[in-house]
Amino acid sequence: MATLKAVRGTRDLLPPETALWNRIEATARAVFARYNFGEIRTPVFEDTSLFSRSVGEETDIVSKEMYTWEDRARAQSEKPQSLTLRPENTAGVVRAYIEHKLGETGQLQKLYYIGPQFRRERPQKGRYRQFSQIGAEVIGPPHAGSESPLRDAEILEMLATLLDELGITGWTLELNSVGSAADRARYNETLRQALIPLAPKMCEDCQRRAVTNPLRVLDCKVPEDQPIIETLPKIVDSLDDESKSHFAAVTVALDASGVPYTRNHRLVRGLDYYTRTTFEFTHGGLGAQNALLGGGRYDGLSEAIGGPKAPGIGFAMGEDRLVLTLQALEAAKPEKADAYIAPLGETVNAAALALARELRRSGLTIELGDGSFRLKKSFDAADRTARRIIIMGEDEVASGILTVKDFSTGIQTKVPRAELAGVLKAPSDQ
Ligand code: AMP
């Protein structure tokens, strides 16, 4: 029988890498709390129409990457419901905002989420079919200040802080404005005209997009199409005064807080719901899939899925890519246990468990060996998993004095049991 494996594009996360995932999530939660965000958890699957109406029929995500199935009808008269594993989380958050009438509080809602998303993309390094996003949204009625450019700048400043606290250095923030829905419609028309003579020389996808949704041509990654795309009109020339001054206010606030950015005229993002500010943080250490996170404003999204006017702005970070970046920066050495207890002989096993319990309850991470191991085997196991070894024979049990060897210094010392936790808590070099 063929052995079963994780499905293509999915993977198991194992220790010690999972410790890095946990650290990233703990840091994100702590930073979000300081900016007064609360956590939201939405279902992993939703009605398919939520995504076609928000992300957009013409996007790659909706047109070819969703995991969709027909759920059996409960009664014969009922039509089966089309369900989809969420490919992103903003649509679900806005659906929940509408469903729970969060706009009626009159307050800005500041919500963050951490969880798996699903897209049937071609798997490669940094691109998976199940991946995890850490994201946040600021959404509310206009009178709560949800349209203010200060919200955009604050989110970007929070992201710069979060990346710094994660230890991710060397990121680049790219910024653009895609304008209001009217600006985008105008720009789409300008592009459509400009593409008439050019599209026949471009890839098949672009030929289709040139007719159905010309803005998406700017997302094209085919190398031969790039010089053509560079000649296309820029969206900045289609923005109205309000969109221009909104964008200017975002950049003034960013400049004041010292967050560096560059303007990227082609940054229109792969989802249809974006309006005005769009942004991406990239990192050179990631290779082809270099986007750490992306986001932007979505002032018409709530109305597009049947809700009240609720402008908002948000982002999603690829957690898998944060992990890859930290590994590439070598800021992610696996943590070793504080000590390994090596009982010398099976008669000491019980006493060793009691000592392990005492040390673990004082907050230390302890590996417990086994009395059937020869001393060399204990040393080998200890060296792989812990920073020190504690040798515990019958003499040590009787005298209450233990032998501790620190692997980083090679120094061996005798430590009275009462002082052991204090000695182990002192920093070691490894
Ligand atoms: P998006 O929802 O497409 O704006 O993506 C936001 C971020 O999620 C990207 O910048 C990536 O870091 C991450 N991401 C998107 N798709 C994938 C994927 N298939 N595998 C891993 N990370 C992804």
Short mmCIF file of C-alpha atoms and ligand atoms in Angstrom, two decimals:
data_model
loop_
_atom_site.label_atom_id
_atom_site.label_comp_id
_atom_site.label_asym_id
_atom_site.label_seq_id
_atom_site.Cartn_x
_atom_site.Cartn_y
_atom_site.Cartn_z
CA MET A 1 0.00 0.00 0.00
CA ALA A 2 1.32 3.47 -0.88
CA THR A 3 2.35 5.48 2.20
CA LEU A 4 0.16 8.47 2.95
CA LYS A 5 1.72 11.90 2.86
CA ALA A 6 0.58 15.45 3.62
CA VAL A 7 -1.32 16.78 0.60
CA ARG A 8 0.65 18.82 -1.99
CA GLY A 9 1.02 22.41 -0.82
CA THR A 10 0.36 21.54 2.85
CA ARG A 11 2.96 20.67 5.45
CA ASP A 12 3.49 19.58 9.03
CA LEU A 13 5.14 22.08 11.35
CA LEU A 14 7.41 20.30 13.81
CA PRO A 15 9.49 21.34 16.81
CA PRO A 16 11.80 23.21 17.10
CA GLU A 17 10.32 25.32 14.27
CA THR A 18 6.94 25.52 16.01
CA ALA A 19 8.64 27.43 18.85
CA LEU A 20 9.43 30.15 16.31
CA TRP A 21 5.79 30.22 15.16
CA ASN A 22 4.67 30.59 18.76
CA ARG A 23 7.16 33.39 19.39
CA ILE A 24 5.96 35.26 16.28
CA GLU A 25 2.33 34.92 17.37
CA ALA A 26 3.10 36.00 20.96
CA THR A 27 4.99 39.08 19.72
CA ALA A 28 2.15 39.99 17.33
CA ARG A 29 -0.46 39.61 20.08
CA ALA A 30 1.59 41.78 22.45
CA VAL A 31 2.09 44.54 19.84
CA PHE A 32 -1.59 44.48 18.79
CA ALA A 33 -2.62 44.78 22.44
CA ARG A 34 -0.51 47.93 22.83
CA TYR A 35 -2.42 49.50 19.93
CA ASN A 36 -5.69 48.40 21.57
CA PHE A 37 -6.72 45.74 19.05
CA GLY A 38 -8.87 42.75 20.12
CA GLU A 39 -8.87 39.27 18.59
CA ILE A 40 -11.57 37.98 16.23
CA ARG A 41 -11.91 34.34 15.14
CA THR A 42 -14.13 33.70 12.13
CA PRO A 43 -15.03 30.31 10.60
CA VAL A 44 -12.58 28.60 8.27
CA PHE A 45 -15.28 28.20 5.59
CA GLU A 46 -17.90 30.64 4.38
CA ASP A 47 -20.58 30.95 1.71
CA THR A 48 -18.76 31.15 -1.65
CA SER A 49 -20.56 34.35 -2.67
CA LEU A 50 -18.83 36.22 0.19
CA PHE A 51 -15.53 35.91 -1.67
CA SER A 52 -16.83 36.42 -5.20
CA ARG A 53 -18.54 39.65 -4.08
CA SER A 54 -15.60 41.02 -2.09
CA VAL A 55 -12.30 39.68 -3.42
CA GLY A 56 -13.77 39.84 -6.96
CA GLU A 57 -14.76 37.36 -9.70
CA GLU A 58 -11.88 38.40 -11.95
CA THR A 59 -9.07 37.98 -9.42
CA ASP A 60 -6.78 34.95 -9.60
CA ILE A 61 -7.96 33.96 -6.13
CA VAL A 62 -11.65 33.67 -7.03
CA SER A 63 -11.28 32.61 -10.66
CA LYS A 64 -8.85 29.73 -10.09
CA GLU A 65 -7.56 29.24 -6.55
CA MET A 66 -10.50 28.60 -4.22
CA TYR A 67 -11.38 25.26 -2.58
CA THR A 68 -15.10 25.21 -3.21
CA TRP A 69 -17.69 22.47 -2.80
CA GLU A 70 -21.43 22.03 -2.81
CA ASP A 71 -22.77 21.21 0.63
CA ARG A 72 -25.55 18.62 0.55
CA ALA A 73 -29.02 20.17 0.79
CA ARG A 74 -30.88 19.44 4.03
CA ALA A 75 -34.30 19.13 2.39
CA GLN A 76 -35.05 18.02 -1.16
CA SER A 77 -36.55 21.40 -1.97
CA GLU A 78 -33.35 23.19 -0.90
CA LYS A 79 -30.54 24.00 -3.28
CA PRO A 80 -27.14 22.80 -2.07
CA GLN A 81 -25.09 25.66 -0.61
CA SER A 82 -21.77 26.50 -2.25
CA LEU A 83 -19.08 26.73 0.44
CA THR A 84 -15.43 27.78 0.23
CA LEU A 85 -12.39 27.40 2.48
CA ARG A 86 -11.42 30.99 3.19
CA PRO A 87 -8.64 32.23 0.88
CA GLU A 88 -8.20 35.35 3.07
CA ASN A 89 -9.76 36.73 6.23
CA THR A 90 -10.82 40.34 5.57
CA ALA A 91 -14.09 39.31 3.89
CA GLY A 92 -14.98 37.11 6.88
CA VAL A 93 -14.17 39.92 9.35
CA VAL A 94 -16.36 42.40 7.44
CA ARG A 95 -19.17 39.81 7.23
CA ALA A 96 -18.95 39.39 11.00
CA TYR A 97 -18.88 43.18 11.47
CA ILE A 98 -22.16 43.41 9.53
CA GLU A 99 -23.75 40.31 11.10
CA HIS A 100 -23.08 41.46 14.67
CA LYS A 101 -23.99 45.09 13.90
CA LEU A 102 -20.65 46.25 15.26
CA GLY A 103 -21.13 49.56 13.43
CA GLU A 104 -23.99 50.42 15.77
CA THR A 105 -21.56 50.83 18.65
CA GLY A 106 -20.42 54.02 16.92
CA GLN A 107 -16.83 53.05 17.79
CA LEU A 108 -13.98 52.10 15.53
CA GLN A 109 -13.55 48.33 15.56
CA LYS A 110 -9.90 47.30 15.81
CA LEU A 111 -9.71 43.56 15.22
CA TYR A 112 -6.88 41.14 14.61
CA TYR A 113 -6.82 37.48 13.57
CA ILE A 114 -4.29 34.65 13.27
CA GLY A 115 -5.15 31.54 11.29
CA PRO A 116 -4.97 29.29 8.23
CA GLN A 117 -6.03 30.38 4.74
CA PHE A 118 -6.36 28.20 1.63
CA ARG A 119 -5.49 28.88 -2.02
CA ARG A 120 -4.85 26.36 -4.78
CA GLU A 121 -1.65 28.04 -5.99
CA ARG A 122 1.38 26.36 -7.55
CA PRO A 123 3.42 25.44 -4.47
CA GLN A 124 6.98 26.71 -4.15
CA LYS A 125 9.21 28.09 -1.40
CA GLY A 126 7.10 30.60 0.55
CA ARG A 127 3.91 29.69 -1.32
CA TYR A 128 1.65 26.98 0.03
CA ARG A 129 -1.93 25.83 -0.45
CA GLN A 130 -2.56 26.05 3.30
CA PHE A 131 -0.73 29.00 4.83
CA SER A 132 -1.21 31.15 7.88
CA GLN A 133 -1.94 34.86 7.99
CA ILE A 134 -1.69 37.32 10.85
CA GLY A 135 -3.85 40.29 10.03
CA ALA A 136 -5.71 43.24 11.46
CA GLU A 137 -8.54 45.52 10.42
CA VAL A 138 -9.69 48.97 11.54
CA ILE A 139 -13.29 49.47 10.44
CA GLY A 140 -16.25 51.60 11.49
CA PRO A 141 -18.80 54.19 10.47
CA PRO A 142 -17.33 57.36 8.90
CA HIS A 143 -18.30 59.48 11.95
CA ALA A 144 -16.00 57.28 14.08
CA GLY A 145 -13.06 58.49 12.01
CA SER A 146 -12.63 55.33 9.93
CA GLU A 147 -11.67 57.27 6.79
CA SER A 148 -8.96 59.32 8.43
CA PRO A 149 -5.51 59.07 6.81
CA LEU A 150 -4.16 58.94 10.36
CA ARG A 151 -5.59 55.39 10.64
CA ASP A 152 -3.58 54.37 7.54
CA ALA A 153 -0.39 55.88 8.91
CA GLU A 154 -0.95 54.34 12.36
CA ILE A 155 -1.38 50.84 10.87
CA LEU A 156 1.82 51.24 8.84
CA GLU A 157 3.72 52.51 11.87
CA MET A 158 2.38 49.53 13.90
CA LEU A 159 3.65 47.14 11.20
CA ALA A 160 7.09 48.75 11.22
CA THR A 161 7.15 48.32 15.02
CA LEU A 162 6.00 44.69 14.81
CA LEU A 163 8.64 43.75 12.22
CA ASP A 164 11.32 45.47 14.31
CA GLU A 165 10.22 43.62 17.45
CA LEU A 166 10.21 40.31 15.60
CA GLY A 167 13.85 40.98 14.70
CA ILE A 168 13.12 41.29 10.96
CA THR A 169 15.58 43.85 9.64
CA GLY A 170 15.99 45.06 6.07
CA TRP A 171 12.32 45.26 5.02
CA THR A 172 11.00 47.71 2.40
CA LEU A 173 7.59 49.39 2.55
CA GLU A 174 6.03 50.10 -0.85
CA LEU A 175 3.09 52.44 -0.93
CA ASN A 176 0.53 53.56 -3.51
CA SER A 177 -2.98 54.92 -3.84
CA VAL A 178 -5.53 53.25 -6.11
CA GLY A 179 -8.02 56.07 -5.48
CA SER A 180 -11.77 55.95 -4.97
CA ALA A 181 -14.06 53.54 -6.81
CA ALA A 182 -14.71 56.32 -9.36
CA ASP A 183 -10.96 56.95 -9.83
CA ARG A 184 -10.41 53.26 -10.40
CA ALA A 185 -13.23 53.04 -12.92
CA ARG A 186 -11.69 56.00 -14.78
CA TYR A 187 -8.23 54.44 -14.65
CA ASN A 188 -9.56 51.06 -15.78
CA GLU A 189 -11.03 52.76 -18.84
CA THR A 190 -7.77 54.60 -19.55
CA LEU A 191 -5.91 51.30 -19.29
CA ARG A 192 -8.44 49.49 -21.47
CA GLN A 193 -7.84 52.03 -24.25
CA ALA A 194 -4.06 51.93 -23.82
CA LEU A 195 -4.09 48.12 -23.96
CA ILE A 196 -5.99 47.78 -27.24
CA PRO A 197 -2.84 47.93 -29.42
CA LEU A 198 -0.58 46.30 -26.77
CA ALA A 199 -2.55 43.29 -25.48
CA PRO A 200 -2.04 41.06 -28.56
CA LYS A 201 1.72 41.11 -27.78
CA MET A 202 1.14 40.06 -24.14
CA CYS A 203 0.52 36.75 -22.29
CA GLU A 204 -2.84 34.99 -22.53
CA ASP A 205 -3.93 36.11 -19.04
CA CYS A 206 -3.21 39.74 -19.90
CA GLN A 207 -5.14 39.47 -23.15
CA ARG A 208 -8.18 38.36 -21.15
CA ARG A 209 -7.62 40.92 -18.36
CA ALA A 210 -7.23 43.75 -20.91
CA VAL A 211 -10.91 43.22 -21.66
CA THR A 212 -12.42 42.05 -18.36
CA ASN A 213 -10.42 43.95 -15.70
CA PRO A 214 -7.45 45.91 -17.11
CA LEU A 215 -6.17 46.89 -13.62
CA ARG A 216 -5.14 43.27 -13.05
CA VAL A 217 -2.64 43.55 -15.92
CA LEU A 218 -0.40 45.42 -13.48
CA ASP A 219 -0.15 42.21 -11.35
CA CYS A 220 1.34 40.24 -14.28
CA LYS A 221 4.65 38.54 -13.43
CA VAL A 222 5.52 37.25 -16.97
CA PRO A 223 9.01 38.69 -17.69
CA GLU A 224 8.33 39.43 -21.40
CA ASP A 225 5.31 41.58 -20.48
CA GLN A 226 7.17 43.82 -18.04
CA PRO A 227 8.60 46.36 -20.53
CA ILE A 228 5.10 46.81 -22.02
CA ILE A 229 3.52 47.30 -18.59
CA GLU A 230 6.11 49.96 -17.74
CA THR A 231 4.79 52.10 -20.64
CA LEU A 232 1.15 52.04 -19.42
CA PRO A 233 -0.47 55.18 -17.90
CA LYS A 234 0.00 55.53 -14.11
CA ILE A 235 -2.92 55.48 -11.69
CA VAL A 236 -1.69 58.64 -9.95
CA ASP A 237 -2.80 60.62 -13.02
CA SER A 238 -6.37 59.36 -12.59
CA LEU A 239 -6.79 60.28 -8.90
CA ASP A 240 -9.22 63.03 -7.93
CA ASP A 241 -8.23 65.81 -5.52
CA GLU A 242 -9.73 64.08 -2.48
CA SER A 243 -7.78 60.87 -3.11
CA LYS A 244 -4.61 62.87 -3.71
CA SER A 245 -4.90 64.84 -0.48
CA HIS A 246 -5.79 61.68 1.50
CA PHE A 247 -2.63 60.02 0.21
CA ALA A 248 -0.55 63.13 0.91
CA ALA A 249 -1.81 63.17 4.52
CA VAL A 250 -0.80 59.50 4.96
CA THR A 251 2.74 60.25 3.77
CA VAL A 252 3.07 63.39 5.95
CA ALA A 253 2.13 61.36 9.07
CA LEU A 254 4.51 58.55 8.07
CA ASP A 255 7.35 61.03 7.52
CA ALA A 256 6.69 62.52 10.97
CA SER A 257 6.92 59.11 12.63
CA GLY A 258 10.10 58.23 10.73
CA VAL A 259 8.79 55.14 8.92
CA PRO A 260 10.62 54.86 5.56
CA TYR A 261 8.70 53.94 2.38
CA THR A 262 8.95 54.08 -1.40
CA ARG A 263 6.19 54.86 -3.89
CA ASN A 264 5.31 52.00 -6.27
CA HIS A 265 2.89 53.10 -9.01
CA ARG A 266 2.12 49.51 -10.00
CA LEU A 267 1.04 48.37 -6.57
CA VAL A 268 -2.68 47.72 -7.11
CA ARG A 269 -2.83 44.46 -5.10
CA GLY A 270 -4.51 41.24 -6.23
CA LEU A 271 -7.92 41.80 -4.61
CA ASP A 272 -10.68 43.95 -6.07
CA TYR A 273 -11.90 45.57 -2.85
CA TYR A 274 -9.02 47.97 -2.33
CA THR A 275 -9.54 51.76 -2.48
CA ARG A 276 -7.08 54.60 -1.85
CA THR A 277 -4.02 53.47 0.18
CA THR A 278 -2.43 50.14 -0.81
CA PHE A 279 0.84 48.84 0.59
CA GLU A 280 3.21 45.90 0.72
CA PHE A 281 6.22 45.13 2.91
CA THR A 282 8.82 43.07 1.06
CA HIS A 283 12.05 41.37 2.11
CA GLY A 284 15.04 40.52 -0.08
CA GLY A 285 15.78 37.31 1.88
CA LEU A 286 12.61 35.67 0.56
CA GLY A 287 13.54 35.18 -3.11
CA ALA A 288 10.75 35.16 -5.72
CA GLN A 289 7.89 35.24 -3.21
CA ASN A 290 9.23 38.38 -1.54
CA ALA A 291 6.01 39.87 -0.08
CA LEU A 292 5.97 39.65 3.71
CA LEU A 293 2.58 41.28 3.96
CA GLY A 294 0.10 43.34 2.05
CA GLY A 295 -2.92 45.47 2.71
CA GLY A 296 -4.82 48.61 2.10
CA ARG A 297 -8.05 50.52 2.45
CA TYR A 298 -11.41 48.99 1.47
CA ASP A 299 -13.93 51.80 1.84
CA GLY A 300 -16.71 50.15 -0.21
CA LEU A 301 -16.32 46.53 0.91
CA SER A 302 -19.07 46.49 3.54
CA GLU A 303 -21.65 47.85 1.06
CA ALA A 304 -20.48 45.34 -1.60
CA ILE A 305 -21.56 42.49 0.69
CA GLY A 306 -24.81 44.08 1.81
CA GLY A 307 -23.71 46.06 4.88
CA PRO A 308 -23.80 49.71 5.96
CA LYS A 309 -21.15 52.22 4.93
CA ALA A 310 -18.08 51.15 6.90
CA PRO A 311 -14.75 52.34 5.56
CA GLY A 312 -11.78 50.37 6.77
CA ILE A 313 -8.13 49.54 6.37
CA GLY A 314 -6.23 46.34 7.10
CA PHE A 315 -3.38 44.03 6.24
CA ALA A 316 -2.42 40.36 6.19
CA MET A 317 1.08 39.11 6.91
CA GLY A 318 2.21 35.73 5.63
CA GLU A 319 3.26 33.96 8.83
CA ASP A 320 5.08 31.24 6.83
CA ARG A 321 7.16 34.00 5.23
CA LEU A 322 7.95 35.65 8.58
CA VAL A 323 9.33 32.27 9.69
CA LEU A 324 11.41 31.89 6.49
CA THR A 325 12.79 35.42 6.87
CA LEU A 326 13.79 34.90 10.48
CA GLN A 327 15.44 31.60 9.57
CA ALA A 328 17.33 33.33 6.74
CA LEU A 329 18.46 36.05 9.16
CA GLU A 330 19.68 33.30 11.50
CA ALA A 331 17.85 35.03 14.29
CA ALA A 332 16.13 31.77 14.99
CA LYS A 333 18.49 29.39 16.76
CA PRO A 334 16.41 26.61 18.30
CA GLU A 335 16.14 27.04 22.05
CA LYS A 336 17.78 24.31 24.11
CA ALA A 337 16.45 23.07 27.45
CA ASP A 338 18.08 24.60 30.57
CA ALA A 339 19.33 21.22 31.75
CA TYR A 340 19.24 17.47 31.20
CA ILE A 341 19.00 15.25 34.26
CA ALA A 342 20.97 12.02 33.87
CA PRO A 343 20.06 9.41 36.49
CA LEU A 344 22.94 6.94 36.99
CA GLY A 345 21.11 3.63 37.27
CA GLU A 346 17.46 2.74 37.33
CA THR A 347 17.28 2.96 41.14
CA VAL A 348 17.72 6.74 40.79
CA ASN A 349 14.93 7.19 38.22
CA ALA A 350 12.24 8.04 40.79
CA ALA A 351 14.44 10.59 42.58
CA ALA A 352 15.34 12.11 39.19
CA LEU A 353 11.66 12.58 38.34
CA ALA A 354 11.15 14.32 41.70
CA LEU A 355 14.07 16.68 40.98
CA ALA A 356 12.75 17.36 37.45
CA ARG A 357 9.35 18.22 38.92
CA GLU A 358 10.91 20.63 41.41
CA LEU A 359 12.99 22.42 38.73
CA ARG A 360 10.16 22.53 36.16
CA ARG A 361 7.84 24.05 38.76
CA SER A 362 10.39 26.80 39.31
CA GLY A 363 10.03 27.69 35.60
CA LEU A 364 13.02 25.84 34.11
CA THR A 365 12.88 23.66 30.97
CA ILE A 366 14.23 20.23 31.84
CA GLU A 367 14.90 17.09 29.81
CA LEU A 368 14.76 13.91 31.88
CA GLY A 369 17.03 11.02 30.84
CA ASP A 370 16.79 7.41 31.91
CA GLY A 371 18.79 5.31 34.36
CA SER A 372 19.20 2.48 31.85
CA PHE A 373 21.45 4.72 29.71
CA ARG A 374 25.23 4.42 29.96
CA LEU A 375 26.93 7.68 30.95
CA LYS A 376 28.20 8.32 27.39
CA LYS A 377 24.73 7.91 25.92
CA SER A 378 23.37 10.36 28.53
CA PHE A 379 26.08 12.89 27.65
CA ASP A 380 25.34 12.59 23.92
CA ALA A 381 21.60 13.03 24.46
CA ALA A 382 22.18 15.95 26.83
CA ASP A 383 24.55 17.74 24.48
CA ARG A 384 21.95 17.62 21.68
CA THR A 385 19.00 18.86 23.71
CA ALA A 386 20.17 20.94 26.68
CA ARG A 387 22.67 23.56 27.76
CA ARG A 388 23.83 21.59 30.80
CA ILE A 389 23.79 18.09 32.25
CA ILE A 390 22.99 17.28 35.88
CA ILE A 391 24.47 13.97 37.01
CA MET A 392 22.46 12.18 39.64
CA GLY A 393 23.81 8.94 41.13
CA GLU A 394 22.97 7.35 44.47
CA ASP A 395 25.77 9.38 46.13
CA GLU A 396 24.27 12.63 44.89
CA VAL A 397 20.82 11.63 46.14
CA ALA A 398 22.29 10.85 49.57
CA SER A 399 24.49 13.96 49.87
CA GLY A 400 22.10 16.43 48.15
CA ILE A 401 25.09 17.76 46.16
CA LEU A 402 24.73 17.45 42.38
CA THR A 403 27.30 17.57 39.60
CA VAL A 404 26.44 20.10 36.88
CA LYS A 405 28.37 20.45 33.62
CA ASP A 406 27.83 23.51 31.45
CA PHE A 407 28.37 22.56 27.77
CA SER A 408 29.19 26.10 26.62
CA THR A 409 32.11 26.55 29.05
CA GLY A 410 32.98 22.90 29.63
CA ILE A 411 33.12 23.66 33.38
CA GLN A 412 31.85 21.07 35.86
CA THR A 413 30.69 22.20 39.33
CA LYS A 414 29.16 20.70 42.47
CA VAL A 415 25.91 22.43 43.41
CA PRO A 416 23.80 21.90 46.56
CA ARG A 417 20.26 20.95 45.59
CA ALA A 418 18.75 24.05 47.25
CA GLU A 419 20.88 26.31 45.02
CA LEU A 420 20.35 24.35 41.82
CA ALA A 421 17.40 26.32 40.39
CA GLY A 422 19.25 29.63 40.94
CA VAL A 423 22.40 28.36 39.20
CA LEU A 424 20.39 27.02 36.24
CA LYS A 425 18.56 30.32 35.84
CA ALA A 426 21.85 32.20 35.36
CA PRO A 427 22.45 32.87 31.67
CA SER A 428 24.73 30.50 29.77
CA ASP A 429 26.58 31.32 26.55
CA GLN A 430 25.03 28.65 24.34
P1 AMP B 1 -2.84 38.68 0.14
O1 AMP B 1 -3.97 38.17 1.01
O2 AMP B 1 -2.78 38.01 -1.20
O3 AMP B 1 -2.79 40.16 0.11
O4 AMP B 1 -1.49 38.22 0.84
C1 AMP B 1 -1.00 38.78 2.03
C2 AMP B 1 0.24 38.04 2.43
O5 AMP B 1 -0.07 36.67 2.70
C3 AMP B 1 1.30 37.97 1.35
O6 AMP B 1 2.12 39.12 1.39
C4 AMP B 1 2.07 36.73 1.73
O7 AMP B 1 3.02 37.03 2.74
C5 AMP B 1 1.01 35.84 2.33
N1 AMP B 1 0.55 34.84 1.34
C6 AMP B 1 -0.36 34.99 0.36
N2 AMP B 1 -0.53 33.84 -0.33
C7 AMP B 1 0.30 32.93 0.23
C8 AMP B 1 0.59 31.54 -0.03
N3 AMP B 1 -0.02 30.85 -0.98
N4 AMP B 1 1.52 30.94 0.75
C9 AMP B 1 2.15 31.62 1.75
N5 AMP B 1 1.91 32.91 2.04
C10 AMP B 1 1.00 33.57 1.29
#
